[in-house]
Amino acid sequence: MVREEVAGSTRTLQWKCVESRVDSKRLYYGRFILSPLMKGQADTIGIAMRRALLGEIEGTCITCAKSEKIPHEYSTIVGIEESVHEILINLKEIVLRSNLYGVRDASICVRGPKYVTAQDIISPPSVEIVDTTQHIANLTEPIDLCIELQINRDRGYRTKSTNNSQDGSYPIDAVFMPVRNANHSIHSYDNGNKKQEILFLEIWTNGSLTPKEALYEASRNLIDLFIPFLHAEEKDMHFEENKNKFTLPLFMFQDRLTNLKKNKKRISLKYIFIDQSELPSRTYNCLKRSNIHTLLDLLSNSQEDLMRIEYCHIEDIKQIFDTLHKHFGIYLP
């Protein structure tokens, strides 16, 4: 059935979501196809996308818990059904969604008897708890449970240090990856005298992102990794071997890049990413937090819109305008 739908299209690549479902609040599934591809291309894209989905997408986790009343991680507290270690494991499983950068504070402060869930976490407005029913602890007696939490956003995973805490702080193993699993498969078929392929991508997420959002983020992050190669300095590369120097020829497409740079207006704004503009890291992070990734995104906002961005000041706006004028020949009063 899928082959019949895509076999007629041979001019441009097309993608489509062929299946999407929500198994639970913490398990989303999506299945996508990309076609038509030449022989070998599906495997190239599939391997790269799977690695980007699992390793390049950022997520938000609880990375540390602190309570002065807890003597050590493996202790038990009278009136709490779980041990401290079990509570830390339950906090590790909390699924969060946010666009924050840096460390944020949260807390739990409840009195028993009570069944403590993720809903009892007092978190910053920029952090959303995906499943508020996630279990944390069961207080069986009228005691107070107060825990300070640290929330961080990063990618990959981070293992806690083995050093014993001296101030009641306990690091938590953090799995920042919002994609739980990703698979790719390939279907080959004959289209006339040509062998063509269909790439199938399966994505499972933890609910903080939909599979479609994860596919977008992974694709954008993968493209960002190759941007430097497209804007490399046009210099001869010299190698020395046995004291004899020889020069590698320039790539053929660099002449084309030179012509494009001479007339920047011909470059599509949506293909120019803001990380190419040499903005200060703080200004760049402010823009990225507001989903401003390309020059087109930036120019779609007014000065008032930029001023509303959290931690973005008038000095940053001036720096942005100066950069647009210096690097892209765009003058904004």
GROMACS .gro file of C-alpha atoms in nm:
model
  333
    1MET     CA    1   0.000   0.000   0.000
    2VAL     CA    2   0.274   0.249   0.095
    3ARG     CA    3   0.475   0.153  -0.213
    4GLU     CA    4   0.178   0.230  -0.437
    5GLU     CA    5   0.139   0.575  -0.280
    6VAL     CA    6   0.500   0.683  -0.333
    7ALA     CA    7   0.599   0.495  -0.647
    8GLY     CA    8   0.453   0.763  -0.872
    9SER     CA    9   0.664   1.042  -0.721
   10THR     CA   10   1.022   1.046  -0.853
   11ARG     CA   11   1.101   1.417  -0.864
   12THR     CA   12   1.136   1.529  -0.503
   13LEU     CA   13   1.166   1.363  -0.165
   14GLN     CA   14   0.846   1.345   0.036
   15TRP     CA   15   0.785   1.244   0.394
   16LYS     CA   16   0.466   1.132   0.560
   17CYS     CA   17   0.344   1.017   0.902
   18VAL     CA   18   0.177   0.679   0.841
   19GLU     CA   19   0.099   0.595   1.205
   20SER     CA   20   0.069   0.793   1.528
   21ARG     CA   21  -0.063   0.689   1.866
   22VAL     CA   22  -0.047   0.771   2.237
   23ASP     CA   23  -0.002   0.454   2.442
   24SER     CA   24   0.015   0.649   2.771
   25LYS     CA   25   0.112   0.992   2.901
   26ARG     CA   26   0.473   0.875   2.902
   27LEU     CA   27   0.482   0.677   2.579
   28TYR     CA   28   0.415   0.825   2.234
   29TYR     CA   29   0.471   0.640   1.907
   30GLY     CA   30   0.512   0.762   1.551
   31ARG     CA   31   0.600   0.596   1.221
   32PHE     CA   32   0.725   0.800   0.925
   33ILE     CA   33   0.834   0.734   0.568
   34LEU     CA   34   1.072   0.922   0.338
   35SER     CA   35   1.084   0.847  -0.035
   36PRO     CA   36   1.182   0.804  -0.311
   37LEU     CA   37   1.550   0.746  -0.233
   38MET     CA   38   1.830   0.610  -0.447
   39LYS     CA   39   1.989   0.281  -0.350
   40GLY     CA   40   2.200   0.324  -0.035
   41GLN     CA   41   2.059   0.665   0.065
   42ALA     CA   42   1.796   0.522   0.302
   43ASP     CA   43   2.060   0.353   0.517
   44THR     CA   44   2.274   0.669   0.524
   45ILE     CA   45   1.983   0.884   0.641
   46GLY     CA   46   1.840   0.621   0.874
   47ILE     CA   47   2.163   0.567   1.068
   48ALA     CA   48   2.228   0.942   1.102
   49MET     CA   49   1.869   1.017   1.209
   50ARG     CA   50   1.865   0.740   1.468
   51ARG     CA   51   2.185   0.870   1.629
   52ALA     CA   52   2.053   1.228   1.621
   53LEU     CA   53   1.720   1.123   1.773
   54LEU     CA   54   1.888   0.940   2.061
   55GLY     CA   55   2.181   1.170   2.123
   56GLU     CA   56   2.124   1.523   1.994
   57ILE     CA   57   1.783   1.620   2.137
   58GLU     CA   58   1.773   1.803   2.470
   59GLY     CA   59   1.548   1.706   2.757
   60THR     CA   60   1.471   1.820   3.113
   61CYS     CA   61   1.533   1.618   3.430
   62ILE     CA   62   1.557   1.641   3.807
   63THR     CA   63   1.932   1.619   3.871
   64CYS     CA   64   1.960   1.669   4.247
   65ALA     CA   65   1.755   1.635   4.566
   66LYS     CA   66   1.839   1.792   4.902
   67SER     CA   67   1.701   1.741   5.249
   68GLU     CA   68   1.889   1.815   5.570
   69LYS     CA   69   1.688   1.554   5.764
   70ILE     CA   70   1.819   1.265   5.552
   71PRO     CA   71   2.138   1.115   5.703
   72HIS     CA   72   2.242   0.921   5.390
   73GLU     CA   73   2.103   0.789   5.064
   74TYR     CA   74   2.028   0.438   5.187
   75SER     CA   75   1.856   0.536   5.510
   76THR     CA   76   1.490   0.485   5.596
   77ILE     CA   77   1.256   0.738   5.755
   78VAL     CA   78   0.989   0.641   6.004
   79GLY     CA   79   0.647   0.708   5.855
   80ILE     CA   80   0.758   0.677   5.491
   81GLU     CA   81   0.697   0.348   5.316
   82GLU     CA   82   0.988   0.390   5.071
   83SER     CA   83   1.356   0.420   5.153
   84VAL     CA   84   1.544   0.736   5.053
   85HIS     CA   85   1.706   0.544   4.767
   86GLU     CA   86   1.365   0.443   4.630
   87ILE     CA   87   1.242   0.802   4.650
   88LEU     CA   88   1.545   0.920   4.448
   89ILE     CA   89   1.473   0.653   4.186
   90ASN     CA   90   1.111   0.770   4.164
   91LEU     CA   91   1.228   1.132   4.119
   92LYS     CA   92   1.454   1.015   3.836
   93GLU     CA   93   1.148   0.882   3.651
   94ILE     CA   94   0.960   1.215   3.659
   95VAL     CA   95   0.906   1.336   3.299
   96LEU     CA   96   0.935   1.713   3.248
   97ARG     CA   97   0.885   1.939   2.949
   98SER     CA   98   1.047   2.283   2.928
   99ASN     CA   99   1.254   2.522   2.719
  100LEU     CA  100   1.466   2.646   3.009
  101TYR     CA  101   1.845   2.680   3.005
  102GLY     CA  102   2.056   2.648   3.314
  103VAL     CA  103   1.956   2.516   3.656
  104ARG     CA  104   1.617   2.590   3.812
  105ASP     CA  105   1.495   2.517   4.165
  106ALA     CA  106   1.183   2.324   4.261
  107SER     CA  107   1.059   2.170   4.583
  108ILE     CA  108   0.825   1.926   4.754
  109CYS     CA  109   0.677   2.015   5.092
  110VAL     CA  110   0.388   1.797   5.212
  111ARG     CA  111   0.249   1.653   5.535
  112GLY     CA  112   0.127   1.299   5.582
  113PRO     CA  113  -0.050   1.078   5.577
  114LYS     CA  114  -0.044   1.134   5.202
  115TYR     CA  115   0.029   0.961   4.873
  116VAL     CA  116   0.294   1.191   4.722
  117THR     CA  117   0.296   1.224   4.342
  118ALA     CA  118   0.455   1.451   4.082
  119GLN     CA  119   0.160   1.685   4.126
  120ASP     CA  120   0.306   1.787   4.464
  121ILE     CA  121   0.621   1.928   4.301
  122ILE     CA  122   0.631   2.308   4.313
  123SER     CA  123   0.814   2.390   3.987
  124PRO     CA  124   0.894   2.710   3.792
  125PRO     CA  125   0.631   2.830   3.540
  126SER     CA  126   0.860   2.734   3.252
  127VAL     CA  127   0.857   2.367   3.356
  128GLU     CA  128   0.562   2.139   3.283
  129ILE     CA  129   0.511   1.800   3.447
  130VAL     CA  130   0.398   1.554   3.178
  131ASP     CA  131   0.236   1.298   3.409
  132THR     CA  132   0.127   1.441   3.745
  133THR     CA  133   0.024   1.094   3.871
  134GLN     CA  134   0.382   0.963   3.880
  135HIS     CA  135   0.450   0.811   4.222
  136ILE     CA  136   0.715   0.955   4.455
  137ALA     CA  137   0.645   0.831   4.810
  138ASN     CA  138   0.374   0.715   5.049
  139LEU     CA  139   0.358   0.892   5.387
  140THR     CA  140   0.183   0.663   5.634
  141GLU     CA  141   0.209   0.888   5.941
  142PRO     CA  142   0.154   1.261   6.014
  143ILE     CA  143   0.510   1.371   5.936
  144ASP     CA  144   0.653   1.646   5.715
  145LEU     CA  145   0.847   1.570   5.398
  146CYS     CA  146   1.041   1.863   5.253
  147ILE     CA  147   1.280   1.810   4.961
  148GLU     CA  148   1.456   2.076   4.755
  149LEU     CA  149   1.507   1.983   4.390
  150GLN     CA  150   1.727   2.103   4.106
  151ILE     CA  151   1.602   2.085   3.748
  152ASN     CA  152   1.836   2.099   3.451
  153ARG     CA  153   1.813   2.077   3.072
  154ASP     CA  154   2.078   1.895   2.871
  155ARG     CA  155   2.124   1.611   2.624
  156GLY     CA  156   2.237   1.251   2.661
  157TYR     CA  157   2.270   1.118   3.013
  158ARG     CA  158   2.465   1.204   3.325
  159THR     CA  159   2.566   0.964   3.599
  160LYS     CA  160   2.577   1.085   3.957
  161SER     CA  161   2.905   1.122   4.139
  162THR     CA  162   3.005   0.851   4.385
  163ASN     CA  163   3.114   1.099   4.653
  164ASN     CA  164   2.904   1.099   4.968
  165SER     CA  165   2.705   1.414   5.026
  166GLN     CA  166   2.803   1.630   5.324
  167ASP     CA  167   2.519   1.888   5.306
  168GLY     CA  168   2.221   1.662   5.243
  169SER     CA  169   2.240   1.698   4.862
  170TYR     CA  170   2.203   1.381   4.659
  171PRO     CA  171   2.277   1.386   4.284
  172ILE     CA  172   2.041   1.181   4.068
  173ASP     CA  173   2.127   0.992   3.751
  174ALA     CA  174   1.977   1.204   3.473
  175VAL     CA  175   1.851   1.064   3.143
  176PHE     CA  176   1.785   1.377   2.939
  177MET     CA  177   1.690   1.187   2.620
  178PRO     CA  178   1.320   1.241   2.539
  179VAL     CA  179   1.338   0.967   2.271
  180ARG     CA  180   1.314   0.626   2.432
  181ASN     CA  181   1.387   0.428   2.118
  182ALA     CA  182   1.426   0.480   1.744
  183ASN     CA  183   1.441   0.225   1.464
  184HIS     CA  184   1.476   0.248   1.088
  185SER     CA  185   1.398  -0.003   0.816
  186ILE     CA  186   1.422   0.001   0.437
  187HIS     CA  187   1.192  -0.121   0.163
  188SER     CA  188   1.343  -0.156  -0.186
  189TYR     CA  189   1.142  -0.165  -0.506
  190ASP     CA  190   1.188  -0.138  -0.881
  191ASN     CA  191   1.075   0.179  -1.057
  192GLY     CA  192   1.133   0.110  -1.423
  193ASN     CA  193   1.503   0.038  -1.465
  194LYS     CA  194   1.593   0.200  -1.132
  195LYS     CA  195   1.625   0.055  -0.785
  196GLN     CA  196   1.466   0.287  -0.532
  197GLU     CA  197   1.411   0.276  -0.157
  198ILE     CA  198   1.161   0.384   0.105
  199LEU     CA  199   1.293   0.472   0.451
  200PHE     CA  200   1.075   0.388   0.751
  201LEU     CA  201   1.146   0.564   1.083
  202GLU     CA  202   0.986   0.450   1.409
  203ILE     CA  203   1.011   0.682   1.711
  204TRP     CA  204   0.905   0.627   2.072
  205THR     CA  205   0.916   0.928   2.309
  206ASN     CA  206   0.856   0.977   2.682
  207GLY     CA  207   0.575   1.228   2.629
  208SER     CA  208   0.782   1.544   2.671
  209LEU     CA  209   0.797   1.560   2.290
  210THR     CA  210   0.575   1.410   2.025
  211PRO     CA  211   0.751   1.187   1.768
  212LYS     CA  212   0.692   1.456   1.506
  213GLU     CA  213   0.856   1.722   1.727
  214ALA     CA  214   1.146   1.486   1.795
  215LEU     CA  215   1.191   1.427   1.421
  216TYR     CA  216   1.203   1.804   1.362
  217GLU     CA  217   1.451   1.866   1.645
  218ALA     CA  218   1.680   1.582   1.537
  219SER     CA  219   1.677   1.699   1.174
  220ARG     CA  220   1.755   2.060   1.269
  221ASN     CA  221   2.035   1.957   1.505
  222LEU     CA  222   2.183   1.728   1.240
  223ILE     CA  223   2.180   2.011   0.985
  224ASP     CA  224   2.348   2.246   1.236
  225LEU     CA  225   2.640   2.004   1.262
  226PHE     CA  226   2.712   2.038   0.889
  227ILE     CA  227   2.674   2.417   0.866
  228PRO     CA  228   3.046   2.484   0.932
  229PHE     CA  229   3.144   2.278   0.628
  230LEU     CA  230   2.926   2.497   0.403
  231HIS     CA  231   3.087   2.816   0.532
  232ALA     CA  232   3.447   2.704   0.567
  233GLU     CA  233   3.722   2.954   0.500
  234GLU     CA  234   3.826   2.946   0.136
  235LYS     CA  235   4.190   2.872   0.197
  236ASP     CA  236   4.425   2.624   0.042
  237MET     CA  237   4.499   2.334   0.273
  238HIS     CA  238   4.871   2.267   0.298
  239PHE     CA  239   5.017   1.937   0.401
  240GLU     CA  240   5.383   1.858   0.457
  241GLU     CA  241   5.522   1.515   0.394
  242ASN     CA  242   5.893   1.433   0.374
  243LYS     CA  243   5.958   1.810   0.368
  244ASN     CA  244   5.776   1.837   0.032
  245LYS     CA  245   5.470   2.062   0.039
  246PHE     CA  246   5.171   2.006  -0.181
  247THR     CA  247   4.834   2.180  -0.198
  248LEU     CA  248   4.490   2.022  -0.214
  249PRO     CA  249   4.263   2.181  -0.475
  250LEU     CA  250   3.954   2.371  -0.361
  251PHE     CA  251   3.622   2.194  -0.377
  252MET     CA  252   3.425   2.273  -0.688
  253PHE     CA  253   3.130   2.415  -0.494
  254GLN     CA  254   3.342   2.680  -0.322
  255ASP     CA  255   3.337   2.897  -0.635
  256ARG     CA  256   2.961   2.887  -0.613
  257LEU     CA  257   2.971   2.986  -0.245
  258THR     CA  258   3.194   3.282  -0.331
  259ASN     CA  259   2.935   3.414  -0.576
  260LEU     CA  260   2.659   3.370  -0.320
  261LYS     CA  261   2.853   3.561  -0.055
  262LYS     CA  262   2.900   3.854  -0.293
  263ASN     CA  263   2.524   3.887  -0.318
  264LYS     CA  264   2.381   3.788   0.021
  265LYS     CA  265   2.028   3.889  -0.076
  266ARG     CA  266   2.011   3.584  -0.301
  267ILE     CA  267   2.057   3.350  -0.004
  268SER     CA  268   1.721   3.231   0.131
  269LEU     CA  269   1.674   3.370   0.480
  270LYS     CA  270   1.532   3.046   0.613
  271TYR     CA  271   1.860   2.866   0.546
  272ILE     CA  272   2.074   3.111   0.745
  273PHE     CA  273   2.088   3.004   1.110
  274ILE     CA  274   2.151   3.259   1.386
  275ASP     CA  275   2.453   3.064   1.510
  276GLN     CA  276   2.628   3.179   1.192
  277SER     CA  277   2.594   3.545   1.292
  278GLU     CA  278   2.862   3.549   1.565
  279LEU     CA  279   2.623   3.680   1.830
  280PRO     CA  280   2.734   3.668   2.196
  281SER     CA  281   2.643   3.338   2.358
  282ARG     CA  282   2.395   3.497   2.602
  283THR     CA  283   2.208   3.674   2.320
  284TYR     CA  284   2.212   3.359   2.109
  285ASN     CA  285   2.067   3.152   2.397
  286CYS     CA  286   1.791   3.410   2.455
  287LEU     CA  287   1.685   3.386   2.089
  288LYS     CA  288   1.705   3.008   2.081
  289ARG     CA  289   1.488   2.978   2.393
  290SER     CA  290   1.221   3.172   2.204
  291ASN     CA  291   1.236   2.933   1.905
  292ILE     CA  292   1.425   3.183   1.689
  293HIS     CA  293   1.664   2.964   1.491
  294THR     CA  294   1.702   3.127   1.149
  295LEU     CA  295   1.740   3.477   1.007
  296LEU     CA  296   1.384   3.453   0.880
  297ASP     CA  297   1.260   3.377   1.234
  298LEU     CA  298   1.453   3.678   1.364
  299LEU     CA  299   1.324   3.925   1.105
  300SER     CA  300   0.967   3.805   1.165
  301ASN     CA  301   0.983   3.962   1.513
  302SER     CA  302   0.953   4.332   1.589
  303GLN     CA  303   1.177   4.517   1.834
  304GLU     CA  304   0.894   4.500   2.088
  305ASP     CA  305   0.875   4.122   2.040
  306LEU     CA  306   1.247   4.089   2.105
  307MET     CA  307   1.225   4.306   2.416
  308ARG     CA  308   0.964   4.071   2.560
  309ILE     CA  309   1.210   3.780   2.550
  310GLU     CA  310   1.322   3.682   2.899
  311TYR     CA  311   1.670   3.816   2.991
  312CYS     CA  312   1.695   4.006   2.659
  313HIS     CA  313   1.794   4.372   2.715
  314ILE     CA  314   1.825   4.680   2.496
  315GLU     CA  315   2.202   4.621   2.466
  316ASP     CA  316   2.128   4.279   2.320
  317ILE     CA  317   1.884   4.429   2.066
  318LYS     CA  318   2.148   4.679   1.958
  319GLN     CA  319   2.401   4.396   1.922
  320ILE     CA  320   2.153   4.203   1.704
  321PHE     CA  321   2.093   4.505   1.477
  322ASP     CA  322   2.467   4.572   1.445
  323THR     CA  323   2.528   4.208   1.354
  324LEU     CA  324   2.255   4.209   1.089
  325HIS     CA  325   2.409   4.518   0.933
  326LYS     CA  326   2.769   4.393   0.952
  327HIS     CA  327   2.726   4.037   0.829
  328PHE     CA  328   2.414   4.048   0.611
  329GLY     CA  329   2.389   4.407   0.493
  330ILE     CA  330   2.048   4.445   0.659
  331TYR     CA  331   1.995   4.786   0.815
  332LEU     CA  332   1.719   4.831   1.074
  333PRO     CA  333   1.663   5.176   1.228
   0.00000   0.00000   0.00000
